[in-house]
Coordinates of C-alpha atoms in Angstrom, one line a residue:
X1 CA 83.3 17.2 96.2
X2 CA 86.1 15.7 94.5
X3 CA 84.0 13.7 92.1
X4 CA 82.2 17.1 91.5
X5 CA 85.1 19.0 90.7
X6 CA 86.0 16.1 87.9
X7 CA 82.6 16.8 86.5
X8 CA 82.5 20.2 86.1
X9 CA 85.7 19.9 84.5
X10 CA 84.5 17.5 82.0
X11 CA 81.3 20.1 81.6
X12 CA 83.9 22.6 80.4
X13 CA 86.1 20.3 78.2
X14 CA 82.6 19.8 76.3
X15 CA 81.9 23.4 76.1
X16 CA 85.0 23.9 74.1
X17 CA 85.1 21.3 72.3
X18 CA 81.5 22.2 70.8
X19 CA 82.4 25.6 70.9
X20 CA 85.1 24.6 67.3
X21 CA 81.7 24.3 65.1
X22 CA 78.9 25.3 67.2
X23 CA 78.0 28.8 68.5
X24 CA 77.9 29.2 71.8
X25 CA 74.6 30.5 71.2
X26 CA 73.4 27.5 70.3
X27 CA 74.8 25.4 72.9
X28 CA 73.6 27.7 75.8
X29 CA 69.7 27.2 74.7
X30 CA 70.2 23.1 74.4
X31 CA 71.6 23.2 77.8
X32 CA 68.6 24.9 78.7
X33 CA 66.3 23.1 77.4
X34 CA 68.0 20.1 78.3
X35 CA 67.8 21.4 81.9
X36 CA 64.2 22.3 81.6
X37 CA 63.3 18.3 80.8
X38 CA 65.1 17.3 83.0
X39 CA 62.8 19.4 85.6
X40 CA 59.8 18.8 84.2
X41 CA 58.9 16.0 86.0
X42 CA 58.8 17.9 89.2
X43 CA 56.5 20.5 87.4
X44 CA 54.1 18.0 85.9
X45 CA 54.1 16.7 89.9
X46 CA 53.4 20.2 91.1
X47 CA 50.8 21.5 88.6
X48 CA 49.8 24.4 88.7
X49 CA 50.2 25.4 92.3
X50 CA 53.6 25.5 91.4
X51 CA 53.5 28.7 89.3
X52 CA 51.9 30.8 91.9
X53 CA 54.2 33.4 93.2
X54 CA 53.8 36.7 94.2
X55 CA 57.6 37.4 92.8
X56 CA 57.4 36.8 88.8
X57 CA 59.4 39.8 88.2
X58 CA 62.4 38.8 90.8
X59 CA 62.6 35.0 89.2
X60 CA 62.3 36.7 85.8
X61 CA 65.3 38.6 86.6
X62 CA 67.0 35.4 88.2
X63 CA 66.5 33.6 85.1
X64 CA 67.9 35.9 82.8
X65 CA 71.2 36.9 85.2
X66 CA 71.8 33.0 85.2
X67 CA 71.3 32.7 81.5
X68 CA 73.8 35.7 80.9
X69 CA 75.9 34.5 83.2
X70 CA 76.2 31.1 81.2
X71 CA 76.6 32.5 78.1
X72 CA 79.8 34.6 79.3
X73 CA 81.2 31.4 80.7
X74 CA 80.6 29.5 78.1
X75 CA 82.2 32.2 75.5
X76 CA 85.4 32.2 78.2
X77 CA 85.6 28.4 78.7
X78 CA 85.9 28.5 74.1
X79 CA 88.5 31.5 73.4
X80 CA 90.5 30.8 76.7
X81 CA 93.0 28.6 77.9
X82 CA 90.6 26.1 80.4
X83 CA 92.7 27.1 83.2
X84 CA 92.0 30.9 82.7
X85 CA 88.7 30.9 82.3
X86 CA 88.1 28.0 85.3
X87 CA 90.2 30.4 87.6
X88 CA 88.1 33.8 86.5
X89 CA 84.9 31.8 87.5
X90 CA 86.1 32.0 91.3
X91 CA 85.8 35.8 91.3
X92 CA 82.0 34.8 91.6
X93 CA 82.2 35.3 95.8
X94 CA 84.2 38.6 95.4
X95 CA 80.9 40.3 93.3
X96 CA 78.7 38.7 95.7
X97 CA 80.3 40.5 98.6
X98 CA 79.9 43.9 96.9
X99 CA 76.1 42.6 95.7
X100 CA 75.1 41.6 99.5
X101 CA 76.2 44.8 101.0
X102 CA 74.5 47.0 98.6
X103 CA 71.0 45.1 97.8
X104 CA 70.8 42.8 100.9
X105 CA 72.2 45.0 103.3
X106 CA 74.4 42.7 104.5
X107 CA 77.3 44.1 106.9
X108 CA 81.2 44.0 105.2
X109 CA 83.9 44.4 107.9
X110 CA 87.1 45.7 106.4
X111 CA 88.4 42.3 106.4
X112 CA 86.3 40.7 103.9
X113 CA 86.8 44.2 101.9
X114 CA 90.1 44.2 102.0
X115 CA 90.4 40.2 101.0
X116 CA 87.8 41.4 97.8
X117 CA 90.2 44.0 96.7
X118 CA 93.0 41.2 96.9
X119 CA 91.0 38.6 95.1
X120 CA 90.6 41.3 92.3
X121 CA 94.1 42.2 92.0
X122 CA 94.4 38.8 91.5
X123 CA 92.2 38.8 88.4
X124 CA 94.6 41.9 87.7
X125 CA 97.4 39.5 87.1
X126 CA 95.0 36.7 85.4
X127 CA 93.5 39.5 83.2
X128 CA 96.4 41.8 82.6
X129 CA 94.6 45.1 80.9
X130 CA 96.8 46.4 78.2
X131 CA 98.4 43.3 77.6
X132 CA 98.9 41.4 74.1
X133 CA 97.3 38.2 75.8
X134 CA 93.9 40.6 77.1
X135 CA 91.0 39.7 75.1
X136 CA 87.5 40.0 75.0
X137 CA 86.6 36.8 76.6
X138 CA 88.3 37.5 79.8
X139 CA 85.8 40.8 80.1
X140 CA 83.1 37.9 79.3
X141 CA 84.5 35.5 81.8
X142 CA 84.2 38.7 84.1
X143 CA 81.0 39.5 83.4
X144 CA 79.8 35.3 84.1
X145 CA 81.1 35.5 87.5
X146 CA 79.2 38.8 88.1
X147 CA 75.9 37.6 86.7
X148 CA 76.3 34.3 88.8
X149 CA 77.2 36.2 91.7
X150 CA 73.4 37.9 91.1
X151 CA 72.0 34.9 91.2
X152 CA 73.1 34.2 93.9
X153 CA 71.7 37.4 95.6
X154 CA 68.4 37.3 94.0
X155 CA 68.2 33.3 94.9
X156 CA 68.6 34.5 98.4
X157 CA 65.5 36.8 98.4
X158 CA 63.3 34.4 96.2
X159 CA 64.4 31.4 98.9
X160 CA 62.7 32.7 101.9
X161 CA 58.8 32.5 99.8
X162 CA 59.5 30.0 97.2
X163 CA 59.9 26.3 96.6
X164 CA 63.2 25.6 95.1
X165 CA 61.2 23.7 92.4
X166 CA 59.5 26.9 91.6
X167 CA 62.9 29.2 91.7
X168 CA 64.0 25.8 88.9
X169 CA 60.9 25.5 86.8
X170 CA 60.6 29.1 86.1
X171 CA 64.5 29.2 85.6
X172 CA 63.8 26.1 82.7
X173 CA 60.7 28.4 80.7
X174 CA 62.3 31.7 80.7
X175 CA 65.9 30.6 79.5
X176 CA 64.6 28.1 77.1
X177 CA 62.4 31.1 75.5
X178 CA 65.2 33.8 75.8
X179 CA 67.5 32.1 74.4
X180 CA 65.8 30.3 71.3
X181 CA 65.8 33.2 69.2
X182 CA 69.8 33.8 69.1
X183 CA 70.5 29.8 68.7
X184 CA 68.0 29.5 65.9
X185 CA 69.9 32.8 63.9
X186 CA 73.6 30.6 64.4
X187 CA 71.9 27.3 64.4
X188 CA 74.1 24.3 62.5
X189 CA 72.2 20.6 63.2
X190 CA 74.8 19.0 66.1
X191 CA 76.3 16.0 64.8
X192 CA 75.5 12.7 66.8
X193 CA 78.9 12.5 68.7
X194 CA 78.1 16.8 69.0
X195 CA 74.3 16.0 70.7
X196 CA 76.0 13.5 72.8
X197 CA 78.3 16.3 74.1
X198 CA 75.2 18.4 74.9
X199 CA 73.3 15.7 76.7
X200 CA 76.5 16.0 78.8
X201 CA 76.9 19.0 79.7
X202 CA 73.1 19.1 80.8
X203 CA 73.9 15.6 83.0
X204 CA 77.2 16.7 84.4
X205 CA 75.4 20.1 85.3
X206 CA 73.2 17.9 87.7
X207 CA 75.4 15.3 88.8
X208 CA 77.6 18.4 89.9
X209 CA 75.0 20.1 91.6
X210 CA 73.9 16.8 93.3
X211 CA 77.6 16.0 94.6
X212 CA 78.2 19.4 95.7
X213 CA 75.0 19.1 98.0
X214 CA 75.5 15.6 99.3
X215 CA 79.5 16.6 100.2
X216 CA 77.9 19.6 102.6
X217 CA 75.2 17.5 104.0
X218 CA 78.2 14.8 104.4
X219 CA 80.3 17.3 105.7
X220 CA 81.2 20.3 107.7
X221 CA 81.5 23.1 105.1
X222 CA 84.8 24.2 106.6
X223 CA 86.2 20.5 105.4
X224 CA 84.2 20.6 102.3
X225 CA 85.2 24.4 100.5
X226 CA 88.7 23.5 100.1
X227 CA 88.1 20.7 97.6
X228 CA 86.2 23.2 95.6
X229 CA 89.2 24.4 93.8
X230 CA 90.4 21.3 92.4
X231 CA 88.2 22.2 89.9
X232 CA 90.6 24.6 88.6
X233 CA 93.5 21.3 89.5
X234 CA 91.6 19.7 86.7
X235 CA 91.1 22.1 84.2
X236 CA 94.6 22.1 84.1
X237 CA 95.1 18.7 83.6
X238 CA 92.3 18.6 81.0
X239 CA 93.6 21.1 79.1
X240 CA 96.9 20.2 78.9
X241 CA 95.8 16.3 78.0
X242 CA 93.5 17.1 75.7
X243 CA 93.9 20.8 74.7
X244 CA 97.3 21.2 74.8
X245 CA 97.3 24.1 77.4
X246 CA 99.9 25.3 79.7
X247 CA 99.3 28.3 82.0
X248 CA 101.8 31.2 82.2
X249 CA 103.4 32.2 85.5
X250 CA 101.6 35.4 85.7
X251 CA 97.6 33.2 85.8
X252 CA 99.2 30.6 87.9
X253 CA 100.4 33.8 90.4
X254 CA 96.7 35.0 89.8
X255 CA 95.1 32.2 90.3
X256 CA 96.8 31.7 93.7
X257 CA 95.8 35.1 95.1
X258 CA 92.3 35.0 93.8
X259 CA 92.0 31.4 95.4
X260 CA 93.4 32.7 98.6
X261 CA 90.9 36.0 98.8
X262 CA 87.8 33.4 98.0
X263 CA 89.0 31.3 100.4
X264 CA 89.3 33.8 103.6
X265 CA 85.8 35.2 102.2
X266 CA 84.0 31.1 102.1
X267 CA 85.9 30.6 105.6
X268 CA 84.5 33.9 107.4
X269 CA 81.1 33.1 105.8
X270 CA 81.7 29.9 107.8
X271 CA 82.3 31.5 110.9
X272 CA 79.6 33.7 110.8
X273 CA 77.1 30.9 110.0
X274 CA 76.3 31.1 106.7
X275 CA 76.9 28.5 103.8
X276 CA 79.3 29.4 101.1
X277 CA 77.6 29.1 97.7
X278 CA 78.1 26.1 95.7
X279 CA 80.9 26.3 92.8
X280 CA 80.8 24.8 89.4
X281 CA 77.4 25.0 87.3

């Protein structure tokens, strides 16, 4: 999990540093379509059979929330501080809370309601409406957590009828198409060292993922969820080493509150039997 944490780190120090020529446009479909390739040998291996699903509409709709959702990271992670944008991402459980209750029907006790309302007055103090530092990428790093926070609702209904390399083929072919169109209008040729930096993010993506999974199946989740935030431990370090960065007291004060409210929220999950979705991404 610690070696995942590093990754996804890295992911985002690529991001931004593409993001100083590139749109973010333009990097979202290549990671894509990076993603899709790397997938396709599980398609080809599945023919056909693979694409039969009596859900189109809800993987549809999966696809394009996790698109969005990486497009508003991706815009947060280039016009904020690493730090601030890593720390936003973990408002992802506090959406999926309010998601579950109202399209799975999942039961909220006033505990995990009242840790949600804590977790987003931390973002309150992250954010900080009104202020000269508020800017339009923390409504888009906002927005990321809340779209991934959909997916991971609508990857809980499609997961009970479909194979997960359905739920990642048909993610591959709908956000390489969707997103082709807006690359190709902001499209500059990457650079060599600028491709490499692509090919990155599209291996770290995996790598990350693959970490994530072997640390749970390694591990009881209880011992595994803390190590999940030194992600945001070395975003801070990256962006200071390489970007110059230092976070204010007021994120740092943010940050620990949010990280607090996710925790209590991963940890009841815990005790009530469920897994806590996988960070990063």
């Amino acid at each position: 999990m610690i070696g995942a944490g590093a990754v996804f780190s890295l992911q985002g120090v690529a991001v931004k540093e593409l993001g100083t020529r590139l749109d973010v446009f333009e990097i979202a479909f290549i990671r894509c379509f990076l993603g899709l390739v790397v997938v396709l040998p599980f398609v080809l291996r599945g023919g056909t059979a693979l694409f039969l699903t009596g859900r189109p509409s809800l993987h549809v709709a999966r696809a394009l929330a996790g698109m969005s959702g990486m497009f508003c990271g991706m815009y947060a992670v280039v016009h904020l501080p690493l730090a601030d944008a890593v720390a936003m991402s973990f408002a992802k459980p506090l959406f999926a809370v309010c998601l579950a209750a109202f399209f799975l029907g999942e039961k909220v006790g006033l505990p995990r309601w009242f840790a949600t309302l804590v977790g987003f007055a931390g973002v309150g103090l992250i954010v900080r409406p009104g202020s000269h530092e508020f800017e339009t990428a923390h409504i888009a790093a906002l927005l990321g957590a809340f779209f991934i926070a959909d997916v991971v609702v609508l990857v809980k209904k499609l997961q009970g009828s479909e194979q997960n390399a359905t739920i990642m083929a048909y993610f591959g072919i709908v956000t390489s198409i969707a997103s082709i169109g807006p690359a190709l209008y902001v499209w500059l040729t990457p650079t060599l060292f600028e491709f490499a930096l692509l090919a990155s993010i599209a291996v770290a993506a995996t790598l990350g993922q693959w970490m994530a999974l072997r640390a749970y199946r390694a591990a009881e989740a209880s011992a595994v969820v803390p190590f999940d935030y030194l992600r945001l431990v070395f975003s801070i370090l990256f962006g200071w080493a390489i970007f110059a960065e230092v976070p204010d007291r007021w994120t740092l004060a943010g940050t620990c509150v949010l990280i607090a409210a996710t925790a209590y929220i991963a940890f009841r999950e815990i005790r009530m039997g469920r897994k806590p979705s996988l960070g990063g991404g």
